[in-house]
PDB file of C-alpha atoms in Angstrom:
ATOM      1  CA  MET A 276       0.000   0.000   0.000  1.00 37.00           C
ATOM      2  CA  PHE A 277       1.324   3.460  -0.921  1.00 37.00           C
ATOM      3  CA  ILE A 278       0.918   6.112   1.738  1.00 38.00           C
ATOM      4  CA  PHE A 279       2.526   9.527   1.487  1.00 40.00           C
ATOM      5  CA  GLY A 280       2.820  10.019   5.214  1.00 40.00           C
ATOM      6  CA  ILE A 281       3.446  13.732   4.710  1.00 37.00           C
ATOM      7  CA  ILE A 282      -0.041  15.178   4.632  1.00 40.00           C
ATOM      8  CA  SER A 283      -1.044  14.773   8.253  1.00 42.00           C
ATOM      9  CA  LEU A 284      -4.102  16.713   9.307  1.00 45.00           C
ATOM     10  CA  ARG A 285      -5.018  14.999  12.561  1.00 45.00           C
ATOM     11  CA  LYS A 286      -4.382  18.048  14.758  1.00 48.00           C
ATOM     12  CA  VAL A 287      -7.899  19.035  15.730  1.00 46.00           C
ATOM     13  CA  LYS A 288      -7.001  20.482  19.122  1.00 49.00           C
ATOM     14  CA  ASP A 289      -7.157  24.173  18.196  1.00 56.00           C
ATOM     15  CA  MET A 290      -9.941  23.700  15.668  1.00 62.00           C
ATOM     16  CA  CYS A 291     -13.597  24.043  16.585  1.00 78.00           C
ATOM     17  CA  GLN A 292     -14.277  27.708  16.844  1.00 88.00           C
ATOM     18  CA  ILE A 293     -17.588  28.851  15.423  1.00 91.00           C
ATOM     19  CA  GLY A 294     -17.042  29.572  11.726  1.00 92.00           C
ATOM     20  CA  ASP A 295     -14.150  27.111  11.307  1.00 92.00           C
ATOM     21  CA  LYS A 296     -14.318  24.925   8.226  1.00 92.00           C
ATOM     22  CA  VAL A 297     -13.650  21.234   8.823  1.00 93.00           C
ATOM     23  CA  ILE A 298     -13.847  17.901   7.035  1.00 90.00           C
ATOM     24  CA  HIS A 299     -16.181  15.254   8.451  1.00 87.00           C
ATOM     25  CA  ILE A 300     -15.023  11.643   8.186  1.00 82.00           C
ATOM     26  CA  ASN A 301     -17.920  10.898   5.835  1.00 76.00           C
ATOM     27  CA  GLY A 302     -16.646  13.555   3.449  1.00 77.00           C
ATOM     28  CA  GLY A 303     -17.486  17.106   2.617  1.00 85.00           C
ATOM     29  CA  VAL A 304     -16.630  20.534   3.938  1.00 92.00           C
ATOM     30  CA  PHE A 305     -18.601  21.649   6.966  1.00 93.00           C
ATOM     31  CA  GLU A 306     -18.678  24.825   8.995  1.00 93.00           C
ATOM     32  CA  VAL A 307     -18.831  24.829  12.782  1.00 94.00           C
ATOM     33  CA  SER A 308     -22.167  26.569  13.391  1.00 94.00           C
ATOM     34  CA  GLU A 309     -22.248  26.281  17.172  1.00 93.00           C
ATOM     35  CA  ILE A 310     -20.901  24.402  20.147  1.00 93.00           C
ATOM     36  CA  LYS A 311     -23.494  23.501  22.718  1.00 93.00           C
ATOM     37  CA  ILE A 312     -24.439  21.180  25.539  1.00 95.00           C
ATOM     38  CA  MET A 313     -27.292  18.794  24.749  1.00 92.00           C
ATOM     39  CA  ASN A 314     -28.914  15.931  26.617  1.00 91.00           C
ATOM     40  CA  TYR A 315     -30.192  12.959  24.645  1.00 86.00           C
ATOM     41  CA  GLY A 316     -30.994  10.924  27.762  1.00 87.00           C
ATOM     42  CA  PHE A 317     -27.401  10.127  28.686  1.00 85.00           C
ATOM     43  CA  GLY A 318     -26.594  13.313  30.572  1.00 91.00           C
ATOM     44  CA  ASP A 319     -25.199  16.597  29.342  1.00 94.00           C
ATOM     45  CA  VAL A 320     -22.770  16.209  26.449  1.00 93.00           C
ATOM     46  CA  LYS A 321     -20.866  18.948  24.623  1.00 94.00           C
ATOM     47  CA  TYR A 322     -21.447  18.831  20.843  1.00 94.00           C
ATOM     48  CA  ILE A 323     -19.944  20.554  17.832  1.00 94.00           C
ATOM     49  CA  CYS A 324     -22.727  21.397  15.366  1.00 94.00           C
ATOM     50  CA  LEU A 325     -21.702  21.229  11.713  1.00 94.00           C
ATOM     51  CA  LYS A 326     -23.546  22.638   8.700  1.00 93.00           C
ATOM     52  CA  PRO A 327     -22.484  21.840   5.113  1.00 91.00           C
ATOM     53  CA  HIS A 328     -20.381  24.608   3.577  1.00 90.00           C
ATOM     54  CA  PHE A 329     -21.643  23.740   0.100  1.00 88.00           C
ATOM     55  CA  VAL A 330     -25.427  23.633   0.279  1.00 79.00           C
ATOM     56  CA  ASP A 331     -26.844  20.326  -0.861  1.00 73.00           C
ATOM     57  CA  PRO A 332     -30.237  20.809  -2.536  1.00 76.00           C
ATOM     58  CA  ILE A 333     -31.414  17.498  -1.076  1.00 75.00           C
ATOM     59  CA  ASN A 334     -30.216  18.103   2.492  1.00 71.00           C
ATOM     60  CA  LYS A 335     -30.708  21.859   2.878  1.00 75.00           C
ATOM     61  CA  THR A 336     -31.246  21.582   6.633  1.00 84.00           C
ATOM     62  CA  LEU A 337     -28.564  18.979   7.360  1.00 88.00           C
ATOM     63  CA  THR A 338     -26.799  19.390  10.707  1.00 90.00           C
ATOM     64  CA  ILE A 339     -24.238  16.926  12.022  1.00 91.00           C
ATOM     65  CA  TYR A 340     -23.684  16.756  15.774  1.00 92.00           C
ATOM     66  CA  VAL A 341     -20.196  15.623  16.751  1.00 93.00           C
ATOM     67  CA  PRO A 342     -19.554  14.835  20.421  1.00 92.00           C
ATOM     68  CA  PHE A 343     -16.725  17.144  21.463  1.00 91.00           C
ATOM     69  CA  ASP A 344     -14.760  14.257  22.980  1.00 91.00           C
ATOM     70  CA  LYS A 345     -14.937  12.380  19.632  1.00 89.00           C
ATOM     71  CA  LYS A 346     -13.875  15.291  17.415  1.00 89.00           C
ATOM     72  CA  ASP A 347     -10.395  13.876  16.743  1.00 84.00           C
ATOM     73  CA  GLU A 348     -11.970  10.702  15.344  1.00 83.00           C
ATOM     74  CA  LEU A 349     -14.723  12.339  13.299  1.00 87.00           C
ATOM     75  CA  ILE A 350     -13.449  15.669  11.962  1.00 89.00           C
ATOM     76  CA  ARG A 351     -10.190  17.204  10.809  1.00 88.00           C
ATOM     77  CA  PRO A 352      -9.065  20.641   9.696  1.00 89.00           C
ATOM     78  CA  ILE A 353      -9.023  21.569   6.020  1.00 91.00           C
ATOM     79  CA  MET A 354      -5.645  21.299   4.356  1.00 91.00           C
ATOM     80  CA  THR A 355      -3.640  24.420   3.636  1.00 93.00           C
ATOM     81  CA  ARG A 356      -3.066  25.742   0.115  1.00 95.00           C
ATOM     82  CA  ALA A 357       0.460  24.280   0.096  1.00 95.00           C
ATOM     83  CA  MET A 358      -0.869  20.880   1.165  1.00 93.00           C
ATOM     84  CA  ALA A 359      -3.588  21.025  -1.497  1.00 94.00           C
ATOM     85  CA  LEU A 360      -1.042  21.717  -4.243  1.00 93.00           C
ATOM     86  CA  GLU A 361       1.133  18.886  -2.921  1.00 92.00           C
ATOM     87  CA  VAL A 362      -1.808  16.475  -2.949  1.00 91.00           C
ATOM     88  CA  ILE A 363      -2.642  17.355  -6.558  1.00 90.00           C
ATOM     89  CA  GLU A 364       0.988  16.842  -7.597  1.00 89.00           C
ATOM     90  CA  LYS A 365       1.116  13.422  -5.926  1.00 90.00           C
ATOM     91  CA  ILE A 366      -2.146  12.086  -7.359  1.00 88.00           C
ATOM     92  CA  LYS A 367      -0.334  11.074 -10.550  1.00 86.00           C
ATOM     93  CA  SER A 368       2.109   8.846  -8.647  1.00 91.00           C
ATOM     94  CA  ILE A 369      -0.486   7.051  -6.516  1.00 91.00           C
ATOM     95  CA  GLU A 370      -0.544   3.328  -7.174  1.00 93.00           C
ATOM     96  CA  PRO A 371      -4.138   2.098  -7.211  1.00 93.00           C
ATOM     97  CA  ILE A 372      -4.932  -0.864  -4.974  1.00 95.00           C
ATOM     98  CA  TRP A 373      -7.667  -3.391  -5.567  1.00 96.00           C
ATOM     99  CA  TYR A 374      -9.140  -6.306  -3.678  1.00 96.00           C
ATOM    100  CA  ASN A 375     -11.416  -8.477  -5.777  1.00 95.00           C
ATOM    101  CA  GLU A 376     -13.525  -9.602  -2.833  1.00 95.00           C
ATOM    102  CA  ALA A 377     -15.978  -6.791  -2.005  1.00 93.00           C
ATOM    103  CA  LYS A 378     -15.995  -7.501   1.739  1.00 95.00           C
ATOM    104  CA  ILE A 379     -12.199  -7.294   2.006  1.00 96.00           C
ATOM    105  CA  ARG A 380     -12.127  -4.200  -0.218  1.00 95.00           C
ATOM    106  CA  LYS A 381     -14.716  -2.516   2.000  1.00 94.00           C
ATOM    107  CA  GLU A 382     -12.678  -3.316   5.137  1.00 95.00           C
ATOM    108  CA  LYS A 383      -9.375  -2.123   3.625  1.00 95.00           C
ATOM    109  CA  PHE A 384     -10.910   1.059   2.241  1.00 94.00           C
ATOM    110  CA  ALA A 385     -12.600   1.719   5.600  1.00 92.00           C
ATOM    111  CA  LEU A 386      -9.199   1.493   7.312  1.00 92.00           C
ATOM    112  CA  LEU A 387      -7.775   4.026   4.870  1.00 92.00           C
ATOM    113  CA  LEU A 388     -10.790   6.301   5.229  1.00 87.00           C
ATOM    114  CA  ASN A 389     -10.733   6.150   9.030  1.00 83.00           C
ATOM    115  CA  SER A 390      -7.088   7.251   9.057  1.00 83.00           C
ATOM    116  CA  HIS A 391      -8.414  10.748   8.227  1.00 79.00           C
ATOM    117  CA  GLU A 392      -5.391  11.265   5.961  1.00 84.00           C
ATOM    118  CA  ILE A 393      -6.092  12.970   2.649  1.00 86.00           C
ATOM    119  CA  ASP A 394      -3.426  10.883   0.922  1.00 88.00           C
ATOM    120  CA  ASN A 395      -5.226   7.681   1.912  1.00 91.00           C
ATOM    121  CA  ILE A 396      -8.521   9.076   0.687  1.00 89.00           C
ATOM    122  CA  CYS A 397      -6.845   9.871  -2.644  1.00 91.00           C
ATOM    123  CA  ILE A 398      -5.668   6.240  -2.833  1.00 94.00           C
ATOM    124  CA  ILE A 399      -9.274   5.065  -2.513  1.00 94.00           C
ATOM    125  CA  VAL A 400     -10.545   7.548  -5.095  1.00 91.00           C
ATOM    126  CA  LYS A 401      -7.831   6.777  -7.635  1.00 91.00           C
ATOM    127  CA  SER A 402      -8.260   3.026  -7.123  1.00 94.00           C
ATOM    128  CA  LEU A 403     -12.009   3.219  -7.674  1.00 94.00           C
ATOM    129  CA  TYR A 404     -11.644   5.610 -10.614  1.00 91.00           C
ATOM    130  CA  VAL A 405      -9.115   3.355 -12.370  1.00 92.00           C
ATOM    131  CA  LYS A 406     -11.348   0.318 -11.774  1.00 95.00           C
ATOM    132  CA  GLN A 407     -14.348   2.254 -13.098  1.00 93.00           C
ATOM    133  CA  LEU A 408     -12.449   3.029 -16.323  1.00 92.00           C
ATOM    134  CA  GLU A 409     -11.438  -0.637 -16.700  1.00 95.00           C
ATOM    135  CA  LEU A 410     -15.022  -1.789 -16.236  1.00 96.00           C
ATOM    136  CA  GLU A 411     -16.408   0.808 -18.661  1.00 95.00           C
ATOM    137  CA  GLU A 412     -14.145  -0.599 -21.393  1.00 96.00           C
ATOM    138  CA  ASN A 413     -16.167  -3.822 -21.053  1.00 95.00           C
ATOM    139  CA  ASN A 414     -19.528  -2.048 -20.776  1.00 97.00           C
ATOM    140  CA  LYS A 415     -19.690  -2.773 -17.052  1.00 96.00           C
ATOM    141  CA  SER A 416     -19.858  -0.515 -14.030  1.00 96.00           C
ATOM    142  CA  LEU A 417     -18.792  -0.392 -10.400  1.00 96.00           C
ATOM    143  CA  ASN A 418     -21.033  -2.081  -7.882  1.00 95.00           C
ATOM    144  CA  LEU A 419     -23.233   0.225  -5.835  1.00 95.00           C
ATOM    145  CA  MET A 420     -20.962   0.246  -2.766  1.00 93.00           C
ATOM    146  CA  ASP A 421     -17.884   1.187  -4.800  1.00 95.00           C
ATOM    147  CA  TYR A 422     -19.780   3.744  -6.865  1.00 95.00           C
ATOM    148  CA  ASP A 423     -21.128   5.394  -3.713  1.00 92.00           C
ATOM    149  CA  TYR A 424     -17.649   5.471  -2.132  1.00 88.00           C
ATOM    150  CA  LEU A 425     -16.202   7.052  -5.287  1.00 91.00           C
ATOM    151  CA  ARG A 426     -18.956   9.641  -5.646  1.00 90.00           C
ATOM    152  CA  LYS A 427     -18.903  10.682  -1.993  1.00 89.00           C
ATOM    153  CA  LEU A 428     -15.120  10.821  -1.581  1.00 90.00           C
ATOM    154  CA  LYS A 429     -14.527  12.564  -4.919  1.00 88.00           C
ATOM    155  CA  LYS A 430     -17.070  15.217  -3.957  1.00 89.00           C
ATOM    156  CA  GLY A 431     -15.384  15.661  -0.570  1.00 89.00           C
ATOM    157  CA  ILE A 432     -11.920  16.040  -2.087  1.00 91.00           C
ATOM    158  CA  GLU A 433     -13.186  18.517  -4.684  1.00 92.00           C
ATOM    159  CA  GLU A 434     -14.890  20.596  -1.979  1.00 93.00           C
ATOM    160  CA  GLU A 435     -11.781  20.604   0.195  1.00 94.00           C
ATOM    161  CA  LEU A 436      -9.465  21.520  -2.673  1.00 95.00           C
ATOM    162  CA  ALA A 437     -11.822  24.314  -3.752  1.00 95.00           C
ATOM    163  CA  ILE A 438     -11.703  25.835  -0.260  1.00 96.00           C
ATOM    164  CA  SER A 439      -7.949  25.269   0.193  1.00 95.00           C
ATOM    165  CA  LEU A 440      -7.090  26.762  -3.196  1.00 96.00           C
ATOM    166  CA  ASN A 441      -9.796  29.439  -3.095  1.00 96.00           C
ATOM    167  CA  ILE A 442     -11.220  28.444  -6.468  1.00 96.00           C
ATOM    168  CA  PRO A 443     -14.752  27.555  -7.601  1.00 94.00           C
ATOM    169  CA  ILE A 444     -15.549  23.880  -7.056  1.00 92.00           C
ATOM    170  CA  GLU A 445     -16.318  23.524 -10.775  1.00 92.00           C
ATOM    171  CA  GLU A 446     -12.655  24.269 -11.608  1.00 93.00           C
ATOM    172  CA  VAL A 447     -11.108  21.612  -9.368  1.00 91.00           C
ATOM    173  CA  GLY A 448     -11.454  18.698 -11.808  1.00 85.00           C
ATOM    174  CA  ASP A 449      -9.839  20.668 -14.637  1.00 87.00           C
ATOM    175  CA  LEU A 450      -6.992  21.784 -12.365  1.00 86.00           C
ATOM    176  CA  ILE A 451      -6.275  18.195 -11.333  1.00 82.00           C
ATOM    177  CA  ALA A 452      -6.433  16.964 -14.943  1.00 77.00           C
ATOM    178  CA  LYS A 453      -4.091  19.742 -16.097  1.00 81.00           C
ATOM    179  CA  THR A 454      -1.630  19.115 -13.262  1.00 76.00           C
ATOM    180  CA  ILE A 455      -1.362  15.353 -13.685  1.00 67.00           C
ATOM    181  CA  SER A 456      -1.291  15.247 -17.496  1.00 60.00           C
TER     182      SER A 456
END
């Protein structure tokens, strides 16, 4: 498995001020809208409330509640501009990985995803993208699980790069294509 090991974004300690932009483990850029104490029957718990930075027409009112004591596991700061440019440069050299058995692939990809490292997320996306291209040559497509992973993670990376590079999200794909070609 190829892991850059350079792009480490796990430092969440100083993050979590209202207005901060963060990445949720399930992908996508979110903004900290508030930090509050709530009780869901298990006593008072401090939560970080996240709203999507890019409004999703389907989930206009989406709010994610992250327990403050779980923030290091569930959210991370957005990469800097320098990190974003480095990630784009390294995408070309990523070696795709593939496990033919869906259950094993799901487990391995989940381990990469749960690392919270952008380089590992790029490994998943490139692996799925390359497999998608291979399948399309034979008039086939990714299974639903793989397709959903690819769609969700690609969207999350594009959102994060757009914020990090201060460019419209629509330009991210072209920038990546231009950089790696």
